[in-house]
mmCIF file of C-alpha atoms in Angstrom:
data_model
loop_
_atom_site.group_PDB
_atom_site.id
_atom_site.type_symbol
_atom_site.label_atom_id
_atom_site.label_comp_id
_atom_site.label_asym_id
_atom_site.label_seq_id
_atom_site.Cartn_x
_atom_site.Cartn_y
_atom_site.Cartn_z
ATOM 1 C CA MET F 1 131.134 108.921 148.451
ATOM 2 C CA LYS F 2 131.516 107.048 145.171
ATOM 3 C CA ILE F 3 132.741 103.947 147.022
ATOM 4 C CA LEU F 4 129.948 104.216 149.601
ATOM 5 C CA VAL F 5 127.364 104.434 146.834
ATOM 6 C CA ALA F 6 128.846 101.421 145.041
ATOM 7 C CA LEU F 7 128.802 99.301 148.214
ATOM 8 C CA SER F 8 125.295 100.469 149.136
ATOM 9 C CA ARG F 9 124.110 99.746 145.612
ATOM 10 C CA ILE F 10 125.300 96.137 145.808
ATOM 11 C CA PHE F 11 124.012 95.582 149.336
ATOM 12 C CA VAL F 12 120.544 97.066 148.764
ATOM 13 C CA GLY F 13 120.142 95.555 145.295
ATOM 14 C CA VAL F 14 121.085 92.035 146.341
ATOM 15 C CA LEU F 15 118.967 92.177 149.516
ATOM 16 C CA PHE F 16 115.903 93.402 147.629
ATOM 17 C CA ILE F 17 116.305 90.675 145.012
ATOM 18 C CA ILE F 18 116.735 87.908 147.621
ATOM 19 C CA SER F 19 113.862 89.153 149.778
ATOM 20 C CA GLY F 20 111.635 89.626 146.746
ATOM 21 C CA LEU F 21 112.395 86.219 145.215
ATOM 22 C CA ILE F 22 111.715 84.435 148.510
ATOM 23 C CA LYS F 23 108.287 86.084 148.713
ATOM 24 C CA LEU F 24 107.685 85.671 144.965
ATOM 25 C CA ASN F 25 108.291 81.952 145.478
ATOM 26 C CA ASP F 26 105.200 82.001 147.733
ATOM 27 C CA PRO F 27 103.017 85.071 146.994
ATOM 28 C CA LEU F 28 99.955 83.348 148.466
ATOM 29 C CA GLY F 29 101.773 83.034 151.796
ATOM 30 C CA PHE F 30 102.728 86.717 151.666
ATOM 31 C CA SER F 31 99.094 87.602 150.909
ATOM 32 C CA TYR F 32 98.041 85.814 154.122
ATOM 33 C CA LYS F 33 100.505 88.027 155.981
ATOM 34 C CA LEU F 34 99.085 91.143 154.297
ATOM 35 C CA GLN F 35 95.572 90.085 155.319
ATOM 36 C CA GLU F 36 96.859 89.966 158.891
ATOM 37 C CA TYR F 37 98.172 93.538 158.562
ATOM 38 C CA PHE F 38 94.914 94.735 156.941
ATOM 39 C CA SER F 39 92.722 93.190 159.653
ATOM 40 C CA ALA F 40 90.731 95.263 162.150
ATOM 41 C CA GLU F 41 93.111 94.224 164.946
ATOM 42 C CA VAL F 42 96.178 95.732 163.230
ATOM 43 C CA LEU F 43 95.816 98.551 160.645
ATOM 44 C CA ASN F 44 92.020 98.358 160.545
ATOM 45 C CA ILE F 45 91.702 98.530 156.748
ATOM 46 C CA PRO F 46 89.765 95.298 156.155
ATOM 47 C CA PHE F 47 88.387 96.556 152.809
ATOM 48 C CA LEU F 48 91.824 95.734 151.342
ATOM 49 C CA GLU F 49 91.739 92.078 152.445
ATOM 50 C CA PRO F 50 90.041 90.811 149.239
ATOM 51 C CA TYR F 51 92.858 92.424 147.222
ATOM 52 C CA ALA F 52 95.690 91.024 149.346
ATOM 53 C CA LEU F 53 96.854 88.513 146.724
ATOM 54 C CA ALA F 54 96.974 91.069 143.915
ATOM 55 C CA ILE F 55 98.822 93.522 146.163
ATOM 56 C CA SER F 56 101.186 90.739 147.248
ATOM 57 C CA VAL F 57 102.129 89.841 143.667
ATOM 58 C CA LEU F 58 102.614 93.476 142.623
ATOM 59 C CA VAL F 59 104.723 94.348 145.661
ATOM 60 C CA VAL F 60 107.099 91.371 145.395
ATOM 61 C CA ILE F 61 107.542 91.737 141.629
ATOM 62 C CA PHE F 62 108.297 95.432 142.146
ATOM 63 C CA GLU F 63 110.779 94.517 144.893
ATOM 64 C CA VAL F 64 112.720 92.119 142.666
ATOM 65 C CA VAL F 65 112.639 94.470 139.677
ATOM 66 C CA LEU F 66 113.881 97.436 141.727
ATOM 67 C CA GLY F 67 116.790 95.350 143.012
ATOM 68 C CA VAL F 68 117.771 94.445 139.444
ATOM 69 C CA PHE F 69 117.273 98.034 138.247
ATOM 70 C CA LEU F 70 119.615 99.273 140.975
ATOM 71 C CA LEU F 71 122.369 96.760 140.200
ATOM 72 C CA ILE F 72 122.364 97.413 136.431
ATOM 73 C CA GLY F 73 121.828 101.170 136.787
ATOM 74 C CA TYR F 74 118.496 101.378 134.960
ATOM 75 C CA LYS F 75 116.572 104.651 135.493
ATOM 76 C CA PRO F 76 118.454 105.650 138.698
ATOM 77 C CA LYS F 77 116.087 108.463 139.779
ATOM 78 C CA PHE F 78 112.955 106.333 139.441
ATOM 79 C CA THR F 79 114.668 103.375 141.121
ATOM 80 C CA VAL F 80 116.074 105.258 144.121
ATOM 81 C CA TRP F 81 112.884 107.249 144.734
ATOM 82 C CA SER F 82 110.870 104.021 144.563
ATOM 83 C CA LEU F 83 113.258 102.260 146.940
ATOM 84 C CA LEU F 84 113.059 105.171 149.371
ATOM 85 C CA ALA F 85 109.255 105.254 149.298
ATOM 86 C CA MET F 86 109.054 101.493 149.790
ATOM 87 C CA ILE F 87 111.516 101.353 152.684
ATOM 88 C CA VAL F 88 109.899 104.328 154.469
ATOM 89 C CA PHE F 89 106.538 102.577 154.264
ATOM 90 C CA PHE F 90 107.910 99.226 155.477
ATOM 91 C CA THR F 91 109.905 100.899 158.270
ATOM 92 C CA PHE F 92 106.697 102.488 159.533
ATOM 93 C CA LEU F 93 104.873 99.162 159.212
ATOM 94 C CA THR F 94 107.496 97.152 161.123
ATOM 95 C CA PHE F 95 107.793 99.828 163.826
ATOM 96 C CA TYR F 96 104.014 99.862 164.278
ATOM 97 C CA SER F 97 103.985 96.075 164.415
ATOM 98 C CA ALA F 98 106.840 95.920 166.929
ATOM 99 C CA TYR F 99 105.798 98.804 169.175
ATOM 100 C CA PHE F 100 102.166 97.722 169.481
ATOM 101 C CA ASP F 101 103.048 94.003 169.377
ATOM 102 C CA LYS F 102 100.536 93.369 166.580
ATOM 103 C CA VAL F 103 102.196 90.959 164.131
ATOM 104 C CA LYS F 104 104.733 88.429 165.365
ATOM 105 C CA ASP F 105 106.489 87.918 162.011
ATOM 106 C CA CYS F 106 106.594 90.563 159.275
ATOM 107 C CA GLY F 107 107.023 88.034 156.467
ATOM 108 C CA CYS F 108 109.984 89.970 155.033
ATOM 109 C CA PHE F 109 111.743 86.733 154.081
ATOM 110 C CA GLY F 110 108.679 84.497 153.935
ATOM 111 C CA ASP F 111 109.076 81.172 155.732
ATOM 112 C CA ALA F 112 112.785 80.999 154.889
ATOM 113 C CA LEU F 113 113.846 83.274 157.749
ATOM 114 C CA LYS F 114 111.664 84.266 160.686
ATOM 115 C CA LEU F 115 112.359 87.696 162.183
ATOM 116 C CA THR F 116 110.865 89.173 165.327
ATOM 117 C CA PRO F 117 109.093 92.537 164.890
ATOM 118 C CA TRP F 118 112.026 94.458 166.370
ATOM 119 C CA GLU F 119 114.524 92.535 164.219
ATOM 120 C CA SER F 120 112.435 93.440 161.160
ATOM 121 C CA PHE F 121 112.367 97.094 162.179
ATOM 122 C CA THR F 122 116.141 97.111 162.735
ATOM 123 C CA LYS F 123 116.665 95.545 159.317
ATOM 124 C CA ASP F 124 114.537 98.259 157.704
ATOM 125 C CA VAL F 125 116.401 101.042 159.535
ATOM 126 C CA VAL F 126 119.715 99.657 158.241
ATOM 127 C CA LEU F 127 118.286 99.486 154.711
ATOM 128 C CA LEU F 128 116.951 103.038 155.050
ATOM 129 C CA PHE F 129 120.464 104.229 155.951
ATOM 130 C CA PHE F 130 121.998 102.675 152.841
ATOM 131 C CA ILE F 131 119.169 103.878 150.587
ATOM 132 C CA LEU F 132 119.696 107.433 151.863
ATOM 133 C CA ILE F 133 123.339 107.113 150.799
ATOM 134 C CA LEU F 134 122.071 106.175 147.332
ATOM 135 C CA PHE F 135 119.620 109.079 147.401
ATOM 136 C CA PHE F 136 122.278 111.681 148.153
ATOM 137 C CA GLY F 137 124.838 110.052 145.849
ATOM 138 C CA ILE F 138 122.477 109.328 142.965
ATOM 139 C CA LYS F 139 124.811 110.938 140.423
ATOM 140 C CA TYR F 140 127.259 108.046 140.997
ATOM 141 C CA ILE F 141 124.691 105.427 139.960
ATOM 142 C CA THR F 142 125.492 104.823 136.307
ATOM 143 C CA PRO F 143 124.506 101.987 133.938
ATOM 144 C CA VAL F 144 126.789 98.957 133.970
ATOM 145 C CA PHE F 145 126.034 98.034 130.352
ATOM 146 C CA SER F 146 125.041 99.869 127.186
ATOM 147 C CA LYS F 147 121.614 101.496 126.986
ATOM 148 C CA LEU F 148 120.155 98.658 124.877
ATOM 149 C CA GLN F 149 121.622 95.895 127.073
ATOM 150 C CA THR F 150 120.405 97.626 130.251
ATOM 151 C CA THR F 151 116.878 97.992 128.844
ATOM 152 C CA VAL F 152 116.800 94.339 127.737
ATOM 153 C CA LEU F 153 118.000 93.131 131.169
ATOM 154 C CA ALA F 154 115.404 95.285 132.919
ATOM 155 C CA LEU F 155 112.660 93.875 130.686
ATOM 156 C CA LEU F 156 113.854 90.289 131.222
ATOM 157 C CA ALA F 157 113.838 90.793 135.003
ATOM 158 C CA PHE F 158 110.230 91.983 134.833
ATOM 159 C CA ILE F 159 109.134 89.123 132.537
ATOM 160 C CA PHE F 160 110.875 86.504 134.704
ATOM 161 C CA SER F 161 109.297 87.864 137.893
ATOM 162 C CA LEU F 162 105.871 87.912 136.268
ATOM 163 C CA TRP F 163 106.285 84.343 135.022
ATOM 164 C CA LEU F 164 107.520 83.019 138.381
ATOM 165 C CA GLY F 165 104.617 84.604 140.256
ATOM 166 C CA PHE F 166 102.100 83.102 137.820
ATOM 167 C CA HIS F 167 103.812 79.695 137.848
ATOM 168 C CA VAL F 168 103.801 79.210 141.625
ATOM 169 C CA LEU F 169 100.188 80.362 141.914
ATOM 170 C CA GLU F 170 99.107 77.835 139.289
ATOM 171 C CA HIS F 171 101.196 75.048 140.826
ATOM 172 C CA LEU F 172 103.095 75.270 144.148
ATOM 173 C CA PRO F 173 106.145 77.151 145.479
ATOM 174 C CA VAL F 174 109.376 76.039 143.796
ATOM 175 C CA ILE F 175 111.063 75.746 147.207
ATOM 176 C CA ASP F 176 109.019 74.782 150.266
ATOM 177 C CA PHE F 177 110.438 76.270 153.488
ATOM 178 C CA ARG F 178 107.556 75.151 155.693
ATOM 179 C CA GLY F 179 107.307 72.305 158.194
ATOM 180 C CA TYR F 180 105.113 70.328 155.792
ATOM 181 C CA ALA F 181 107.660 70.157 152.958
ATOM 182 C CA ILE F 182 108.128 66.863 151.111
ATOM 183 C CA GLY F 183 110.308 64.614 153.263
ATOM 184 C CA LYS F 184 109.309 66.262 156.563
ATOM 185 C CA ASN F 185 107.558 64.255 159.275
ATOM 186 C CA ILE F 186 104.589 66.032 160.840
ATOM 187 C CA GLU F 187 104.815 64.290 164.216
ATOM 188 C CA GLU F 188 108.511 65.098 164.495
ATOM 189 C CA GLY F 189 107.723 68.696 163.548
ATOM 190 C CA MET F 190 105.351 68.965 166.513
ATOM 191 C CA THR F 191 107.843 67.511 169.008
ATOM 192 C CA ILE F 192 109.584 69.798 171.492
ATOM 193 C CA PRO F 193 113.058 68.483 172.490
ATOM 194 C CA ASP F 194 113.695 67.918 176.199
ATOM 195 C CA ASP F 195 116.570 70.420 176.152
ATOM 196 C CA ALA F 196 114.611 73.081 174.243
ATOM 197 C CA GLN F 197 114.680 76.622 175.544
ATOM 198 C CA LYS F 198 111.703 77.297 177.791
ATOM 199 C CA PRO F 199 109.591 80.453 177.382
ATOM 200 C CA ILE F 200 110.349 83.339 179.721
ATOM 201 C CA ILE F 201 107.190 84.962 181.060
ATOM 202 C CA GLU F 202 107.069 88.021 183.290
ATOM 203 C CA TYR F 203 104.251 88.214 185.829
ATOM 204 C CA ALA F 204 103.069 91.569 187.171
ATOM 205 C CA TRP F 205 101.145 90.939 190.399
ATOM 206 C CA LYS F 206 98.951 93.739 191.718
ATOM 207 C CA PHE F 207 98.109 93.893 195.422
ATOM 208 C CA HIS F 208 96.214 96.373 197.544
ATOM 209 C CA VAL F 209 98.569 97.238 200.399
ATOM 210 C CA ASN F 210 97.825 99.843 203.081
ATOM 211 C CA GLY F 211 95.247 101.585 200.914
ATOM 212 C CA GLU F 212 97.466 101.706 197.819
ATOM 213 C CA ASP F 213 97.996 99.473 194.795
ATOM 214 C CA LYS F 214 101.399 97.840 194.627
ATOM 215 C CA VAL F 215 102.786 95.906 191.636
ATOM 216 C CA ILE F 216 105.404 93.196 192.132
ATOM 217 C CA THR F 217 107.124 91.565 189.155
ATOM 218 C CA THR F 218 108.304 87.936 189.198
ATOM 219 C CA ASN F 219 109.085 85.165 186.711
ATOM 220 C CA GLY F 220 106.105 83.138 187.876
ATOM 221 C CA ASP F 221 106.367 82.635 191.637
ATOM 222 C CA TYR F 222 103.525 83.991 193.698
ATOM 223 C CA PRO F 223 105.002 86.810 195.805
ATOM 224 C CA THR F 224 104.698 86.929 199.551
ATOM 225 C CA VAL F 225 102.869 90.183 200.210
ATOM 226 C CA ASP F 226 100.934 91.383 203.236
ATOM 227 C CA GLY F 227 97.993 92.713 201.236
ATOM 228 C CA LYS F 228 94.942 91.816 199.152
ATOM 229 C CA PHE F 229 95.518 90.275 195.737
ATOM 230 C CA VAL F 230 93.906 92.337 192.935
ATOM 231 C CA SER F 231 95.068 90.943 189.580
ATOM 232 C CA VAL F 232 97.982 89.579 187.591
ATOM 233 C CA GLU F 233 99.179 90.397 184.065
ATOM 234 C CA THR F 234 101.650 88.382 182.040
ATOM 235 C CA LYS F 235 104.142 89.472 179.401
ATOM 236 C CA ILE F 236 106.150 87.111 177.186
ATOM 237 C CA ILE F 237 109.800 88.147 177.296
ATOM 238 C CA ASP F 238 111.090 85.241 175.214
ATOM 239 C CA GLU F 239 108.848 82.693 173.518
ATOM 240 C CA GLY F 240 111.563 80.051 173.780
ATOM 241 C CA TYR F 241 111.665 77.155 171.330
ATOM 242 C CA GLN F 242 108.778 77.085 168.889
ATOM 243 C CA PRO F 243 108.281 73.804 166.996
ATOM 244 C CA PRO F 244 107.899 74.104 163.201
ATOM 245 C CA ILE F 245 104.389 72.627 163.517
ATOM 246 C CA TYR F 246 102.164 73.476 166.475
ATOM 247 C CA ASP F 247 98.551 73.696 165.266
ATOM 248 C CA PHE F 248 98.016 70.502 163.267
ATOM 249 C CA SER F 249 95.272 68.071 164.235
ATOM 250 C CA ILE F 250 92.779 65.657 162.670
ATOM 251 C CA GLU F 251 89.484 65.688 164.532
ATOM 252 C CA SER F 252 86.016 64.242 164.013
ATOM 253 C CA GLU F 253 82.949 65.647 165.710
ATOM 254 C CA ASP F 254 83.727 63.786 168.923
ATOM 255 C CA GLU F 255 87.349 62.582 168.973
ATOM 256 C CA ASP F 256 90.946 63.439 168.127
ATOM 257 C CA LEU F 257 92.254 61.157 165.377
ATOM 258 C CA THR F 258 95.637 62.824 164.882
ATOM 259 C CA THR F 259 97.775 60.005 166.270
ATOM 260 C CA GLN F 260 95.767 57.360 164.414
ATOM 261 C CA TYR F 261 96.157 58.949 160.986
ATOM 262 C CA LEU F 262 99.786 59.989 161.507
ATOM 263 C CA SER F 263 100.585 56.296 162.017
ATOM 264 C CA GLU F 264 98.815 55.260 158.787
ATOM 265 C CA GLU F 265 100.744 54.137 155.726
ATOM 266 C CA ASN F 266 99.673 55.132 152.213
ATOM 267 C CA LEU F 267 97.309 57.905 153.279
ATOM 268 C CA ILE F 268 95.999 60.438 150.751
ATOM 269 C CA VAL F 269 94.839 63.687 152.362
ATOM 270 C CA ILE F 270 92.686 66.158 150.443
ATOM 271 C CA VAL F 271 93.262 69.631 151.916
ATOM 272 C CA SER F 272 90.778 72.506 151.671
ATOM 273 C CA TYR F 273 91.180 75.222 154.280
ATOM 274 C CA SER F 274 87.721 76.530 153.324
ATOM 275 C CA LEU F 275 85.154 74.494 151.429
ATOM 276 C CA GLU F 276 83.154 77.696 150.977
ATOM 277 C CA LYS F 277 86.062 79.137 148.948
ATOM 278 C CA ILE F 278 87.135 75.917 147.204
ATOM 279 C CA GLU F 279 88.065 76.289 143.524
ATOM 280 C CA LYS F 280 85.247 74.713 141.531
ATOM 281 C CA ALA F 281 87.605 73.298 138.893
ATOM 282 C CA GLY F 282 89.642 71.659 141.661
ATOM 283 C CA ALA F 283 86.591 70.308 143.484
ATOM 284 C CA GLU F 284 85.422 68.669 140.263
ATOM 285 C CA LYS F 285 88.661 66.664 140.166
ATOM 286 C CA LEU F 286 88.335 65.243 143.675
ATOM 287 C CA LYS F 287 86.034 62.308 142.844
ATOM 288 C CA ALA F 288 88.353 60.932 140.134
ATOM 289 C CA LEU F 289 91.405 61.448 142.346
ATOM 290 C CA SER F 290 89.930 59.643 145.349
ATOM 291 C CA GLU F 291 88.596 56.764 143.230
ATOM 292 C CA ARG F 292 92.024 56.273 141.648
ATOM 293 C CA ALA F 293 93.689 56.286 145.084
ATOM 294 C CA LEU F 294 91.182 53.877 146.631
ATOM 295 C CA LYS F 295 91.490 51.521 143.672
ATOM 296 C CA MET F 296 95.263 51.384 144.192
ATOM 297 C CA GLY F 297 94.886 50.522 147.887
ATOM 298 C CA TYR F 298 95.274 53.948 149.546
ATOM 299 C CA LYS F 299 93.109 55.349 152.320
ATOM 300 C CA VAL F 300 91.616 58.765 151.520
ATOM 301 C CA ILE F 301 90.461 61.491 153.943
ATOM 302 C CA GLY F 302 89.823 65.207 153.719
ATOM 303 C CA LEU F 303 90.874 68.046 156.016
ATOM 304 C CA THR F 304 89.057 71.369 156.293
ATOM 305 C CA ALA F 305 88.205 74.121 158.747
ATOM 306 C CA SER F 306 84.618 74.334 157.443
ATOM 307 C CA GLY F 307 81.583 73.273 159.433
ATOM 308 C CA ALA F 308 79.488 70.112 159.210
ATOM 309 C CA ASP F 309 76.774 71.597 156.982
ATOM 310 C CA THR F 310 79.272 72.777 154.386
ATOM 311 C CA LYS F 311 81.116 69.458 154.459
ATOM 312 C CA ALA F 312 77.867 67.598 153.813
ATOM 313 C CA LYS F 313 76.914 69.985 151.008
ATOM 314 C CA ILE F 314 80.270 69.652 149.202
ATOM 315 C CA LYS F 315 80.266 65.872 149.611
ATOM 316 C CA SER F 316 76.795 65.680 148.081
ATOM 317 C CA THR F 317 77.409 68.226 145.308
ATOM 318 C CA TYR F 318 80.526 66.502 143.995
ATOM 319 C CA ASN F 319 79.486 62.959 144.961
ATOM 320 C CA LEU F 320 82.623 62.443 147.059
ATOM 321 C CA ASN F 321 83.427 59.049 148.569
ATOM 322 C CA PHE F 322 85.581 60.159 151.521
ATOM 323 C CA ASP F 323 84.977 62.069 154.753
ATOM 324 C CA PHE F 324 86.309 65.471 155.742
ATOM 325 C CA TYR F 325 87.806 65.925 159.211
ATOM 326 C CA LEU F 326 88.468 69.135 161.090
ATOM 327 C CA CYS F 327 91.815 70.954 161.202
ATOM 328 C CA ASP F 328 92.888 74.529 161.996
ATOM 329 C CA GLU F 329 92.502 76.874 158.993
ATOM 330 C CA LYS F 330 95.938 78.449 159.418
ATOM 331 C CA ALA F 331 97.561 75.015 159.520
ATOM 332 C CA LEU F 332 95.766 73.966 156.322
ATOM 333 C CA LYS F 333 96.860 77.152 154.550
ATOM 334 C CA THR F 334 100.414 76.313 155.579
ATOM 335 C CA ILE F 335 100.298 72.655 154.496
ATOM 336 C CA VAL F 336 99.579 73.353 150.836
ATOM 337 C CA ARG F 337 99.138 76.632 148.947
ATOM 338 C CA SER F 338 96.139 75.394 147.007
ATOM 339 C CA ASN F 339 92.414 75.059 147.690
ATOM 340 C CA PRO F 340 92.005 72.152 147.211
ATOM 341 C CA GLY F 341 95.395 70.487 147.366
ATOM 342 C CA VAL F 342 96.572 66.971 148.081
ATOM 343 C CA ILE F 343 99.377 65.367 150.078
ATOM 344 C CA GLU F 344 100.445 61.765 150.523
ATOM 345 C CA LEU F 345 101.426 60.746 154.044
ATOM 346 C CA ASP F 346 103.290 57.628 155.082
ATOM 347 C CA LYS F 347 103.380 57.340 158.887
ATOM 348 C CA GLY F 348 103.250 61.118 159.092
ATOM 349 C CA THR F 349 105.961 61.781 156.514
ATOM 350 C CA VAL F 350 104.994 63.919 153.530
ATOM 351 C CA LYS F 351 105.754 61.923 150.378
ATOM 352 C CA GLN F 352 103.966 63.996 147.737
ATOM 353 C CA LYS F 353 102.254 67.381 147.582
ATOM 354 C CA LEU F 354 100.318 68.790 144.637
ATOM 355 C CA HIS F 355 98.215 71.758 143.550
ATOM 356 C CA TRP F 356 94.790 70.850 142.169
ATOM 357 C CA ASN F 357 96.042 71.800 138.694
ATOM 358 C CA ASP F 358 98.491 68.884 138.978
ATOM 359 C CA PHE F 359 96.272 66.164 140.503
ATOM 360 C CA GLU F 360 96.881 64.005 137.426
ATOM 361 C CA ASP F 361 100.599 63.920 138.320
ATOM 362 C CA LEU F 362 99.997 62.232 141.683
ATOM 363 C CA LYS F 363 101.967 58.972 141.614
ATOM 364 C CA LEU F 364 99.892 56.101 142.990
ATOM 365 C CA PRO F 365 101.640 52.734 142.593
ATOM 366 C CA LYS F 366 99.467 49.846 143.775
ATOM 367 C CA VAL F 367 99.865 48.946 147.454
ATOM 368 C CA ASN F 368 98.709 45.938 149.442
#
């Protein structure tokens, strides 16, 4: 039992720290996932949506801290009980998500590792097994260092987690796992290879045959049945290859300009997924940023999911000298974790990406 507890302690502690740090690297992204869980379509607790970011930060800090506590043996009873409560809750959440097919990705490892709902549930069941070993063998969890050293390490883990969460919210994630990371090409990210795995879709055809309803299942072919067709339902068995980027576009009121702007050199793109929710301090920096870029020979555009009236209002309020085009809100939230944020594109390749707090750090050497 002592050996089992030691192995479980290492496995659970390391996994909680890794999972927590990945999410703590991007707490805003995890908050978007929580909003999805809180929505009326999933858990139907929309009153929690405004608090998603605060909950996100608290949960991921707690996750990292518990992992450290477990490894160093700090307050074993509190740590193991907390781990058990957390894993029971997340096991329920992932089972609910998988069984009712509500959320396609639990966000357990952020954008670093995508898990299907059933994979997430399986992961949580495995973790629950090892945490139960810790629960029943709690007397074998002893401090690795002296009492003072253990307390200091526990405090440092909490302070570091708190600092990292604050830092990435005020700037950008330290590591960008998304398809819009610096160096990635957006057009390439939207391309599906010729040899990519195709989606597998099951079709359930319902016919009225001899006074009774009969259902025939195929992979797409219309069945030959001597009866009256009633309806057909589809079920995705395997989604096949999913490109890293699938919902990006640049559209005006009457045309799609995606290809045009992804072929542009020296393009500065101001990103605001919602102009209604734009940070005032960031919006006030946009005029100076765009003027500096234009003066150095760059083309400047904006991307938002907001409507025409709001775009006109923001442009007038802040005396902006560039136009906003339309893009999907989810895509804009993925591009940059800042509202507003800025990216530099060169023929579709992301060269720079900055939070509005760091607009002054945007490098703009003069171009022809």
